[in-house]
Structure formats: structure tokens, C-alpha cells
Amino acid sequence: MSVFRSVPIGAACLLYAALLSAAPVPPLSDPPPAAGTRAPSLLSSPLQDAVRRVWQASPEVQAARADLDAARARARAAAQPLYNPSLSLDAENADVNRRTAGLSLALDLSGKRRARASQGDAEVLAAEATYDLLRRNVAARWLKAWSAATLAARQSELGRRRLALMQRFDDLAAQRFKVGDISSPERDLAGLALGEAQVQQATLAGNEAAARAALLAISGDQLTTLPPLPEGLSPAADRVTPLAVDELPELRQARAQQASADAGVQVARRARIPDPTLSLTGGQVRSGPRTDQVIGLSVSIPLPVLNTGRAEVDAARAEADAAAAGVRSRQFVLRAGLQEAQARYAALRGAAEAFRTGRAAAFEDRTALLEKLWRAGEISTSDYLVQLKQSLDTALSGQELESQAWQAWFDYLTAAGRLNDWLDGRVQDGHNQEINR
């Protein structure tokens, strides 16, 4: 049960007047750069190197790379000729001695090889799009986990400061109780506040450990030291121009899969057409004293009577239709996701900017003023604890807000198709000019 109660009106008015008389707190974030000037970069090479090391160590990326290599190998196999020649040797000793050798080869006259090669190339493009998309997703997940872990560490640090303040307050309360300045219930209230701060600090430490574990689940133990998160706010959303929907990696992957399905229809159609087999036989036949040289040529062709292959064509056509519908569905989802990510990021960043530039961010001034008022006896012990708790909770909420804003920024970059450009410092506007963060 909380040990705090509501703030009396008189004490609140006194504190408000004292805060108004204090010097204004300058904004913690840098002002936006003037037009045509270069802003300080939010991205450092350590962060780029960290993401590259995550890619190198990620089993998901390694599996996607192996899938891409397999798709390329299958494409090379599909481009090879379908049939190999067959050699046959025949010997017979009877009334007629026969010695012959034959060579046969099925001829691809219907274009099966070209259709299979086209399908293999389309599958390679789909595998490349999947590989790029997975790398981007791994980077986005790691960046969000990195920002969450960094800000959880900041919250834990603020919690340690809160614990130190409560410990100091408990010591001062003990001293004032000895000289009779405060009553026994107020002295107990200080001890209860210290105990509550210790419990809350354990919760913050647990949150930090959970955030670090989520980060290690993506990167493994490759990164012992994390690059620092910028102290300023994340960039404004209007500094990034989203890619066209057709250029987003998700849609490129869907279109590549559609192209592979369309190529599968051609493969199924060509497979219905039977290929003839050409055989050439030569040798000699001995019958008594007579020996004759023989040569033969034969052509055989299977008859598609029992299995026409029509069902395979219908199945391939249905898969192609499903892939085309998937492309249209993906377009709707991507447009809606971009709008949602942009609106959510703008709201969170606006709230974080308002918090930083408002009085709610003046944590140090407020805590010092509260202790001064309590020492002077202008507010009671319970009033001091209530207002100090409110200040600490507000500061922690502000850090949580910034954490959500950074994660929303990474979501927006992902939805806009600009995450890799931001990592490489290549975020561009509609005129292909560099936008400096």
C-alpha cells in the first residue's frame, strides 16, 4: 500500500510559485538546422558496425543466405539440358551372332529447358528479396531492442538516484526526529518511502535485465559494449520521404514470388507436351560365313493418354492467381501500415518534444526545491514525499515516452522502406538529395 497522500492546496500553490520564479529550463533537444545547412548526424559508425556484426552472427540471416545459395544452385540446375544420352550395348550368340551398339537421346522440342530456367531465375529473385527483407527485419528488431535496453539502463540509473534521494531523506528525517522537528509517524513515513524505493528499484533492474536479454536473443554475445543512444530526440518524420509502395522490399518479394508462380505455369504447360526420343544403332550381324554391317534409326514418342498433365497446369495456374492476389493484398497492408506508423511516430515524437521543452523535464530543479521547502518547514513530510514521487514518476514516464518514440521511429523507417538508407546515411528526399538528420 502506498505511503503517500494528496498534496494540500496551500503547499502546492507555494511550490508552483517557487517554480515559476526559478530560471527557465532550456530545451534539452537541439534546435532544427536552418535550411540548406548540415545537421549533426544521429548515426555513428559504431552503430553501423554493430548492425553488420549482428547480421554476421544472426542464425536467421545465415539460414536465409543458405536458402539464397540453394536457389541459385537450383537455377543453375534448371538451366542445364533435361536429358542425357543413353548408351546401349547388345551382344547375342546363336544361329546369328549379333554385336550392336546404340545411342539414344530424348529431344526437348517443346522448350521445357527454357521454361525451367525462367522459373529458376524467378526463384532466385524471390530468394534475394527474402534475404534482403530478413536482413532488414533483423536490423529493425535489433535497433528496437537496443533502444529499449539503452533507455532501460537510463531508467535504472534514475531509479538509483531516487533510491539515493530516499536514503538521504531517511537519514535527514532520523536527524530531525532526534531533535524533535518531526513526529514519529513522519519518521516512519520516511522509512516506508525508502523501502518502497528499494522495491521499485528492483523492478527497474529487472526491466533492464529483460531488455538486455531481448537484445542478446537477437545479437548473441557478439556485442559486449553497445553504442550509445543519441541524447536528442529522433528525427522528424517529414525528413524522410517514404519509398513508393511498389519499391518496398515486401512488395518486391511478393512480385518475385508471383513471377516464379507464373513461370511455374509455363513449366507445367511444357511438361504436357511429350518429347520424342531418337535412337541410333549400329553394329554387325554374322550368319554363317556371311557378315553384314547394320545401322538403324528409330524414333519413339510417349502418348499422353492415361495422364494428360492438365491437372498440373490447373494447379500451377491457381497458385499463380493466389500469388497475384497476394501482391494486391500486400499493397493494401503496406499502405495502411505506413500511414499507421507515420501517425503513431508523429504523435509520440510530438509528445516527447513537448515533454522535453516543458517544466515536467526540470527534475533536478524540482527535487532541489522540494528539499529546500521541506527543510524550511514550508511543506510537511508527506507533502514532500508525494511531490517527490510525482517528480520521479514523471521523469521515468518521460524516458519511457522517448523509448517508445525511438521504437516508433524504427517502425516508421521500416514501413517507409528507408531503414537501410538511414543506417548507411543515405536517407533521401523526392529529388534524390541527402537529408541530414
XYZ file of C-alpha atoms in Angstrom:
437
model
C 0.000 0.000 0.000
C 1.354 3.433 -0.928
C 2.538 5.667 1.902
C 1.640 8.906 0.104
C -1.439 11.091 0.163
C -2.709 14.019 -1.910
C -0.946 17.398 -1.909
C -2.533 20.189 0.190
C -3.634 23.186 -1.853
C -1.504 25.671 0.085
C 1.695 23.683 -0.311
C 1.002 23.099 -3.997
C 0.492 26.817 -4.597
C 3.718 27.601 -2.745
C 5.650 25.069 -4.819
C 4.100 26.330 -8.066
C 5.060 29.928 -7.248
C 8.596 28.903 -6.433
C 8.890 27.008 -9.710
C 7.619 29.975 -11.679
C 10.258 32.185 -10.083
C 13.013 29.756 -10.998
C 15.105 30.309 -14.095
C 13.571 28.792 -17.249
C 14.917 25.427 -18.278
C 16.387 25.428 -21.788
C 15.203 22.712 -24.190
C 17.279 19.549 -23.991
C 17.000 18.890 -27.714
C 18.950 20.868 -30.278
C 17.004 23.299 -32.469
C 16.379 22.124 -36.038
C 19.065 23.152 -38.527
C 18.419 26.033 -40.852
C 17.506 25.276 -44.427
C 20.491 24.281 -46.509
C 22.751 23.620 -43.515
C 24.029 20.288 -42.295
C 22.678 18.970 -39.036
C 24.782 16.849 -36.696
C 24.429 13.184 -37.574
C 22.464 10.983 -35.197
C 24.108 7.897 -36.611
C 27.662 6.934 -35.865
C 29.861 4.334 -37.458
C 29.819 2.202 -34.258
C 26.085 1.686 -34.750
C 26.564 0.714 -38.400
C 29.347 -1.687 -37.388
C 27.125 -3.127 -34.653
C 24.331 -3.866 -37.117
C 26.791 -5.504 -39.513
C 28.111 -7.723 -36.716
C 24.530 -8.654 -35.822
C 23.935 -9.652 -39.443
C 27.079 -11.751 -39.478
C 26.194 -13.540 -36.242
C 22.450 -13.962 -36.805
C 21.399 -17.581 -37.479
C 18.314 -16.259 -39.297
C 20.464 -14.309 -41.742
C 22.762 -17.295 -42.193
C 19.768 -19.537 -42.939
C 18.387 -17.013 -45.446
C 21.812 -16.813 -47.075
C 21.917 -20.606 -47.353
C 18.434 -20.563 -48.909
C 19.643 -17.986 -51.422
C 22.660 -20.123 -52.320
C 20.358 -23.118 -52.739
C 18.046 -21.119 -55.031
C 20.998 -20.082 -57.172
C 22.184 -23.698 -57.378
C 18.684 -24.827 -58.374
C 18.614 -22.119 -61.041
C 21.901 -23.404 -62.458
C 20.499 -26.930 -62.428
C 17.299 -25.812 -64.161
C 19.324 -24.191 -66.941
C 21.054 -27.479 -67.741
C 19.740 -29.787 -70.509
C 16.908 -32.004 -69.335
C 18.074 -35.265 -70.868
C 21.350 -37.119 -71.019
C 22.143 -39.528 -73.873
C 21.832 -43.254 -73.245
C 24.336 -45.844 -74.498
C 23.322 -49.429 -75.018
C 25.488 -52.423 -75.968
C 23.960 -55.652 -77.258
C 25.643 -58.996 -77.937
C 23.969 -62.233 -78.948
C 25.438 -65.647 -79.824
C 23.024 -68.008 -81.544
C 22.347 -69.049 -85.069
C 23.002 -65.430 -85.784
C 25.755 -63.650 -83.905
C 24.845 -60.067 -83.253
C 27.080 -57.259 -81.954
C 25.457 -53.810 -81.825
C 25.832 -50.522 -80.007
C 23.111 -47.917 -79.678
C 22.866 -44.293 -78.655
C 19.544 -42.622 -77.765
C 18.621 -39.125 -76.697
C 15.305 -37.508 -75.816
C 14.893 -34.184 -77.607
C 13.478 -31.124 -75.834
C 11.458 -29.703 -78.691
C 8.797 -28.015 -76.531
C 11.027 -25.553 -74.645
C 11.000 -27.263 -71.250
C 14.549 -26.175 -70.542
C 13.803 -22.505 -71.229
C 10.705 -22.630 -69.016
C 12.597 -24.288 -66.177
C 15.435 -21.763 -66.487
C 12.952 -18.879 -66.340
C 11.375 -20.331 -63.229
C 14.799 -20.808 -61.637
C 15.737 -17.177 -62.312
C 12.441 -16.011 -60.794
C 13.044 -18.120 -57.693
C 16.496 -16.574 -57.331
C 14.964 -13.096 -57.418
C 12.417 -14.163 -54.807
C 15.167 -15.617 -52.606
C 17.216 -12.416 -52.936
C 14.193 -10.321 -51.962
C 13.541 -12.614 -48.994
C 17.175 -12.352 -47.917
C 17.156 -8.551 -48.079
C 13.834 -8.399 -46.256
C 15.027 -10.676 -43.467
C 18.222 -8.666 -43.012
C 16.132 -5.527 -42.719
C 13.786 -7.143 -40.210
C 16.685 -8.387 -38.087
C 18.192 -4.894 -38.115
C 14.840 -3.333 -37.141
C 14.323 -5.782 -34.290
C 17.838 -5.249 -33.008
C 17.556 -1.452 -33.207
C 14.304 -1.506 -31.259
C 15.781 -3.851 -28.665
C 18.945 -1.696 -28.499
C 16.965 1.493 -27.865
C 14.808 -0.275 -25.271
C 17.877 -1.662 -23.468
C 19.648 1.701 -23.527
C 16.678 3.597 -22.146
C 16.008 0.864 -19.593
C 19.559 1.435 -18.360
C 18.813 5.163 -18.103
C 15.651 4.415 -16.145
C 17.601 2.162 -13.826
C 20.137 4.948 -13.303
C 17.335 7.378 -12.470
C 15.946 4.782 -10.088
C 19.306 4.611 -8.329
C 19.227 8.372 -7.952
C 15.728 8.065 -6.498
C 16.994 5.449 -4.058
C 19.869 7.733 -3.053
C 17.438 10.618 -2.524
C 15.185 8.477 -0.383
C 18.166 7.212 1.612
C 19.283 10.780 2.183
C 15.758 11.808 3.111
C 15.539 8.913 5.579
C 18.816 9.983 7.190
C 17.656 13.610 7.441
C 14.326 12.508 8.869
C 16.116 10.482 11.529
C 18.213 13.537 12.471
C 15.178 15.819 12.597
C 13.255 13.288 14.654
C 16.027 13.223 17.250
C 15.833 16.992 17.715
C 12.036 16.954 17.722
C 11.427 18.735 14.407
C 9.160 15.957 13.068
C 6.849 13.475 14.708
C 7.233 9.722 14.975
C 4.655 8.987 12.192
C 6.570 11.284 9.846
C 9.803 9.492 10.719
C 8.138 6.155 9.945
C 6.823 7.597 6.702
C 10.381 8.315 5.563
C 11.403 4.725 6.303
C 8.429 3.357 4.402
C 9.283 5.593 1.442
C 12.829 4.198 1.421
C 11.500 0.643 1.421
C 9.145 1.397 -1.458
C 12.010 2.962 -3.435
C 14.055 -0.201 -2.926
C 11.210 -2.344 -4.279
C 10.745 -0.053 -7.283
C 14.477 -0.111 -7.986
C 14.411 -3.909 -8.046
C 11.617 -3.709 -10.634
C 13.644 -1.306 -12.789
C 16.690 -3.576 -12.520
C 14.537 -6.499 -13.645
C 13.238 -4.498 -16.596
C 16.798 -3.646 -17.594
C 17.805 -7.311 -17.422
C 14.804 -8.301 -19.545
C 15.633 -5.645 -22.153
C 19.242 -6.817 -22.264
C 18.115 -10.432 -22.654
C 15.837 -9.469 -25.559
C 18.822 -7.781 -27.191
C 21.107 -10.771 -26.660
C 18.451 -13.065 -28.140
C 18.969 -11.259 -31.448
C 22.688 -10.471 -31.424
C 24.048 -13.273 -29.238
C 27.156 -12.330 -27.298
C 28.793 -10.515 -30.203
C 28.340 -7.040 -28.705
C 29.784 -6.593 -25.256
C 29.562 -2.789 -25.441
C 26.563 -1.136 -27.000
C 26.818 2.086 -28.993
C 25.226 4.980 -27.100
C 21.758 6.193 -27.959
C 21.726 9.865 -29.032
C 20.707 12.217 -26.236
C 18.488 14.264 -28.553
C 15.135 13.363 -29.986
C 14.771 11.125 -33.006
C 14.459 12.931 -36.380
C 11.202 14.431 -37.549
C 9.038 12.241 -39.773
C 8.927 14.824 -42.576
C 12.688 14.457 -43.048
C 12.161 11.029 -44.596
C 10.314 10.551 -47.862
C 8.817 7.040 -47.977
C 9.522 4.856 -50.963
C 6.715 4.135 -53.394
C 4.740 1.071 -52.410
C 5.966 -0.857 -55.448
C 9.579 -0.246 -54.366
C 9.184 -1.582 -50.826
C 11.072 -4.834 -50.165
C 7.905 -6.649 -49.091
C 6.258 -5.918 -52.429
C 9.406 -6.774 -54.378
C 9.383 -10.126 -52.619
C 5.684 -10.652 -53.408
C 6.169 -9.737 -57.060
C 9.147 -12.064 -57.347
C 7.063 -14.891 -55.898
C 4.305 -14.051 -58.382
C 6.816 -14.180 -61.235
C 8.003 -17.576 -60.004
C 4.409 -18.827 -59.892
C 3.763 -17.532 -63.435
C 6.899 -19.299 -64.645
C 5.600 -22.467 -62.957
C 2.520 -22.303 -65.191
C 4.736 -22.334 -68.284
C 6.725 -25.249 -66.880
C 3.514 -27.225 -66.318
C 2.278 -26.435 -69.834
C 5.530 -27.505 -71.449
C 5.557 -30.686 -69.366
C 2.292 -31.770 -71.023
C 3.987 -31.901 -74.428
C 5.729 -35.277 -74.941
C 9.320 -35.239 -76.127
C 10.465 -37.729 -78.799
C 13.421 -39.998 -78.236
C 15.846 -40.507 -81.128
C 17.870 -43.726 -81.173
C 20.773 -44.673 -83.435
C 22.003 -48.266 -83.532
C 24.976 -49.729 -85.399
C 26.955 -52.973 -85.456
C 27.394 -56.207 -87.307
C 25.461 -59.399 -87.726
C 27.222 -62.677 -88.629
C 25.251 -65.583 -90.006
C 27.474 -68.459 -91.012
C 30.213 -67.235 -93.324
C 28.342 -64.022 -94.036
C 28.878 -60.845 -92.037
C 26.695 -57.804 -92.567
C 27.072 -54.288 -91.208
C 23.812 -52.937 -89.828
C 22.677 -49.476 -88.890
C 19.287 -48.449 -87.568
C 17.449 -45.273 -86.671
C 14.307 -45.157 -84.567
C 12.065 -42.512 -83.089
C 9.727 -43.096 -80.164
C 7.310 -40.703 -78.522
C 5.122 -41.250 -75.437
C 1.397 -40.901 -75.838
C -0.275 -38.631 -73.218
C -3.356 -40.790 -72.975
C -3.559 -42.020 -69.389
C -2.141 -38.837 -67.846
C -2.544 -35.656 -69.863
C -0.945 -33.329 -67.269
C -3.915 -30.977 -67.312
C -4.356 -31.158 -63.537
C -0.783 -29.947 -63.000
C -1.423 -26.949 -65.254
C -4.614 -26.093 -63.385
C -2.816 -26.315 -60.059
C 0.036 -24.092 -61.285
C -2.440 -21.552 -62.666
C -4.302 -21.461 -59.337
C -1.024 -20.877 -57.492
C -0.218 -18.012 -59.853
C -3.652 -16.471 -59.241
C -3.123 -16.786 -55.485
C 0.285 -15.094 -55.794
C -1.246 -12.218 -57.791
C -3.950 -11.784 -55.158
C -1.232 -11.838 -52.504
C 0.517 -8.932 -54.235
C -2.652 -6.842 -54.196
C -3.295 -7.731 -50.565
C 0.276 -6.816 -49.646
C -0.179 -3.422 -51.296
C -3.181 -2.660 -49.086
C -1.365 -3.801 -45.956
C 1.771 -1.792 -46.727
C -0.152 1.429 -47.416
C -2.152 1.069 -44.211
C 0.952 0.142 -42.196
C 2.838 3.186 -43.435
C 0.005 5.537 -42.506
C -0.300 3.972 -39.064
C 3.457 4.057 -38.399
C 3.736 7.669 -39.555
C 0.796 8.866 -37.441
C 1.951 6.973 -34.346
C 5.507 8.242 -34.658
C 4.399 11.843 -35.170
C 2.211 11.634 -32.054
C 4.897 10.054 -29.866
C 7.653 12.367 -31.051
C 5.453 15.424 -30.570
C 4.677 14.335 -27.023
C 8.355 13.661 -26.293
C 9.347 17.063 -27.680
C 6.669 18.790 -25.594
C 7.884 16.947 -22.501
C 11.488 17.960 -23.059
C 10.679 21.634 -23.577
C 8.182 21.831 -20.678
C 8.568 22.175 -16.934
C 7.983 18.458 -16.491
C 11.591 17.823 -17.561
C 13.085 20.078 -14.827
C 13.708 17.164 -12.496
C 16.859 18.441 -10.801
C 15.423 21.893 -10.073
C 12.231 20.434 -8.705
C 13.891 17.930 -6.361
C 16.272 20.581 -5.020
C 13.404 22.998 -4.443
C 11.301 20.353 -2.710
C 14.105 19.538 -0.278
C 14.635 23.242 0.394
C 10.932 23.750 1.165
C 10.861 20.675 3.407
C 13.958 21.730 5.321
C 12.397 25.162 5.829
C 9.252 23.551 7.178
C 7.057 25.071 4.464
C 5.761 21.659 3.410
C 5.191 18.598 5.523
C 6.975 15.280 5.188
C 4.012 13.664 3.456
C 3.702 16.584 1.036
C 7.408 16.332 0.237
C 7.136 12.601 -0.462
C 4.039 12.964 -2.631
C 5.584 15.658 -4.792
C 8.981 13.967 -4.976
C 7.310 10.736 -6.040
C 5.351 12.623 -8.681
C 8.551 14.214 -9.997
C 10.343 10.869 -10.168
C 7.393 9.116 -11.791
C 7.137 11.932 -14.348
C 10.839 11.668 -15.168
C 10.548 7.901 -15.616
C 7.463 8.382 -17.788
C 9.382 10.857 -19.928
C 12.139 8.320 -20.512
C 9.556 5.674 -21.362
C 7.981 8.112 -23.815
C 11.335 8.679 -25.518
C 11.880 4.916 -25.706
C 8.519 4.494 -27.424
C 9.338 7.392 -29.777
C 12.648 5.797 -30.828
C 10.998 2.432 -31.412
C 8.214 4.123 -33.392
C 10.943 5.834 -35.453
C 12.440 2.475 -36.374
C 8.969 1.163 -37.215
C 8.367 4.187 -39.443
C 11.709 3.769 -41.229
C 10.848 0.098 -41.786
C 7.370 0.875 -43.119
C 8.787 3.629 -45.347
C 11.466 1.319 -46.765
C 14.225 3.661 -45.539
C 15.805 1.729 -42.683
C 18.873 0.574 -44.615
C 19.252 4.067 -46.118
C 19.190 5.552 -42.611
C 21.758 3.043 -41.419
C 24.020 3.934 -44.343
C 23.357 7.674 -44.046
C 21.601 7.709 -47.423
C 18.129 8.933 -46.472
C 16.963 10.959 -49.489
C 14.050 13.156 -50.405
C 11.997 13.144 -53.578
C 14.724 14.987 -55.503
C 17.407 12.446 -54.530
C 19.129 14.961 -52.267
C 20.621 13.877 -48.988
C 18.604 14.684 -45.891
C 20.835 15.216 -42.906
C 19.307 14.031 -39.714
